[in-house]
Amino acid sequence: MMHEKPILIREDGLRHDGRKPEDLRPIKMRVGVLKNADGSALVEFGKTKVIAAVYGPREAKPRHVALPDRALIRCRYHMAPFSTDDRKSPAPSRREIELSKVIREALEAAVFTELYPRTTIDVFIEVLQADGGTRTTGLTAASLALADAGIPMRDLVAAVAVGKVDGVLVLDIDQLEDEYGEADMPVGIMPNLGEIVLLQLNGVLTPDEFRKALDLAYRGLKEVYRLQKEALYRKYYSGY
Ligand code: ADP
């Protein structure tokens, strides 16, 4: 629903919520939040709140989906009906099907699937509250849940969206900035390896802006990665 465009960059150069262009929202991360999953994580970027649960590796069911040389990763990204301001239909939307696929592909790059032939690894991403950046928050949470399940990975995956609002490149855009801004670019990387595993762009950027936006994302992702490792240490090293 489009209303009159709000001011996204104020006269003092700050964003509508008081952040500087290069600021992340307040971030919280916790692993091992669900008793019945093999691995789980709850991640919040500002008001965006996402839980991820991992089951597996376990014997593939139905058996015909099994791959002879590696594990099959299945991924379901879902927005809870109460996660948005208008009640969202519980039926899977085209958007949810697309996001499940891009998140799965990003995770496939990280997991050593060849260690577990003929098994499945199921990743459930449930958006509890949506305020922009749910795919990146979901991917960040999913990689933590995989680590919590003890599944060997090349690296964690850290993700954040950068955007352009009122002509300014900004880190970690929220829903208002996504809705009224000029560009939205979610980026997922394996920070230690420096490899990009998810990159999408809605809107328009010049090649120069694109390079600067990617740079801004990498700077933010250093902090996201630090917080991911801290969340894992908190669970696995007592006294940390
Ligand atoms: P992302 O959540 O990864 O930024 P989008 O750019 O598609 O993905 O969505 C931006 C934001 O718009 C979401 O985080 C959410 O706050 C809102 N949104 C998306 N889909 C819906 C929907 N079906 N109903 C209400 N709000 C939605």
Short mmCIF file of N, CA and C and ligand atoms in Angstrom, two decimals, residues 48 77 79 83-89 93 95 99 127 129-137 161 173-175 178-179 184 186 200 202, ligand 1:
data_model
loop_
_atom_site.label_atom_id
_atom_site.label_comp_id
_atom_site.label_asym_id
_atom_site.label_seq_id
_atom_site.Cartn_x
_atom_site.Cartn_y
_atom_site.Cartn_z
N THR A 48 12.78 -7.00 13.10
CA THR A 48 12.71 -8.26 12.34
C THR A 48 13.21 -9.40 13.22
N TYR A 77 11.25 -21.37 3.75
CA TYR A 77 11.13 -20.02 4.33
C TYR A 77 9.64 -19.73 4.43
N MET A 79 6.59 -17.04 6.31
CA MET A 79 6.24 -15.91 7.17
C MET A 79 5.00 -16.29 7.98
N SER A 83 3.11 -12.20 11.37
CA SER A 83 4.42 -11.53 11.29
C SER A 83 4.35 -10.16 10.63
N THR A 84 3.24 -9.86 9.97
CA THR A 84 3.13 -8.58 9.24
C THR A 84 1.93 -7.80 9.78
N ASP A 85 1.79 -6.54 9.32
CA ASP A 85 0.66 -5.75 9.83
C ASP A 85 -0.67 -6.23 9.25
N ASP A 86 -0.72 -6.51 7.93
CA ASP A 86 -1.93 -7.16 7.41
C ASP A 86 -1.70 -8.64 7.59
N ARG A 87 -2.73 -9.36 8.01
CA ARG A 87 -2.58 -10.80 8.20
C ARG A 87 -2.25 -11.43 6.86
N LYS A 88 -1.13 -12.17 6.83
CA LYS A 88 -0.67 -12.77 5.59
C LYS A 88 -1.33 -14.13 5.41
N SER A 89 -1.64 -14.49 4.16
CA SER A 89 -2.24 -15.80 3.93
C SER A 89 -1.25 -16.89 4.33
N SER A 93 3.41 -18.46 -0.64
CA SER A 93 3.30 -17.52 -1.75
C SER A 93 4.44 -17.76 -2.72
N ARG A 95 6.57 -15.61 -3.50
CA ARG A 95 7.74 -14.99 -2.86
C ARG A 95 8.41 -15.97 -1.88
N LEU A 99 12.20 -17.37 -2.09
CA LEU A 99 13.16 -17.15 -1.01
C LEU A 99 13.68 -18.47 -0.44
N VAL A 127 9.51 -16.67 9.93
CA VAL A 127 9.57 -15.24 10.25
C VAL A 127 8.49 -14.95 11.29
N GLN A 129 8.38 -11.92 13.08
CA GLN A 129 8.01 -10.51 12.93
C GLN A 129 8.82 -9.94 11.78
N ALA A 130 8.12 -9.28 10.84
CA ALA A 130 8.79 -8.80 9.62
C ALA A 130 8.86 -7.28 9.61
N ASP A 131 10.10 -6.78 9.47
CA ASP A 131 10.28 -5.33 9.29
C ASP A 131 11.45 -5.10 8.34
N GLY A 132 11.47 -5.84 7.24
CA GLY A 132 12.54 -5.71 6.26
C GLY A 132 13.71 -6.61 6.58
N GLY A 133 14.33 -7.16 5.53
CA GLY A 133 15.52 -7.99 5.71
C GLY A 133 15.22 -9.37 6.27
N THR A 134 14.06 -9.92 5.96
CA THR A 134 13.76 -11.24 6.54
C THR A 134 14.55 -12.35 5.86
N ARG A 135 14.87 -12.20 4.55
CA ARG A 135 15.62 -13.28 3.89
C ARG A 135 17.05 -13.31 4.43
N THR A 136 17.64 -12.13 4.67
CA THR A 136 19.02 -12.09 5.15
C THR A 136 19.08 -12.52 6.62
N THR A 137 18.11 -12.10 7.41
CA THR A 137 18.06 -12.53 8.81
C THR A 137 17.82 -14.04 8.87
N ALA A 161 21.06 -6.70 4.13
CA ALA A 161 20.67 -5.96 2.92
C ALA A 161 21.17 -4.53 3.00
N ILE A 173 18.72 -2.10 5.57
CA ILE A 173 17.48 -1.35 5.40
C ILE A 173 16.30 -2.05 6.08
N ASP A 174 15.41 -1.23 6.60
CA ASP A 174 14.18 -1.78 7.21
C ASP A 174 13.03 -1.69 6.22
N GLN A 175 11.85 -2.07 6.66
CA GLN A 175 10.72 -2.16 5.73
C GLN A 175 10.37 -0.82 5.08
N ASP A 178 12.88 -0.03 2.52
CA ASP A 178 12.70 -0.94 1.40
C ASP A 178 11.54 -0.48 0.52
N GLU A 179 10.45 -0.09 1.19
CA GLU A 179 9.22 0.28 0.47
C GLU A 179 9.38 1.58 -0.32
N ASP A 184 17.36 -1.96 -3.21
CA ASP A 184 17.42 -2.93 -2.09
C ASP A 184 18.31 -4.07 -2.56
N PRO A 186 20.10 -7.39 -1.04
CA PRO A 186 20.50 -8.36 -0.04
C PRO A 186 21.80 -9.06 -0.44
N GLN A 200 21.21 -10.19 -4.55
CA GLN A 200 20.04 -9.82 -5.35
C GLN A 200 19.96 -8.30 -5.38
N ASN A 202 17.05 -5.23 -6.23
CA ASN A 202 15.81 -4.65 -6.72
C ASN A 202 16.04 -3.15 -6.79
P1 ADP B 1 13.00 -9.09 2.80
O1 ADP B 1 12.15 -9.39 4.01
O2 ADP B 1 14.07 -10.10 2.61
O3 ADP B 1 13.52 -7.67 2.82
P2 ADP B 1 11.18 -8.21 0.70
O4 ADP B 1 12.08 -7.16 0.16
O5 ADP B 1 10.38 -9.01 -0.26
O6 ADP B 1 12.05 -9.28 1.54
O7 ADP B 1 10.17 -7.63 1.76
C1 ADP B 1 10.48 -6.50 2.52
C2 ADP B 1 9.55 -6.40 3.70
O8 ADP B 1 8.21 -6.20 3.27
C3 ADP B 1 9.47 -7.67 4.56
O9 ADP B 1 10.56 -7.82 5.45
C4 ADP B 1 8.18 -7.45 5.27
O10 ADP B 1 8.35 -6.55 6.34
C5 ADP B 1 7.32 -6.83 4.17
N1 ADP B 1 6.52 -7.87 3.48
C6 ADP B 1 6.96 -8.76 2.55
N2 ADP B 1 5.96 -9.59 2.15
C7 ADP B 1 4.87 -9.21 2.85
C8 ADP B 1 3.51 -9.68 2.89
N3 ADP B 1 3.07 -10.70 2.14
N4 ADP B 1 2.65 -9.03 3.72
C9 ADP B 1 3.06 -8.00 4.47
N5 ADP B 1 4.33 -7.52 4.49
C10 ADP B 1 5.23 -8.12 3.68
#
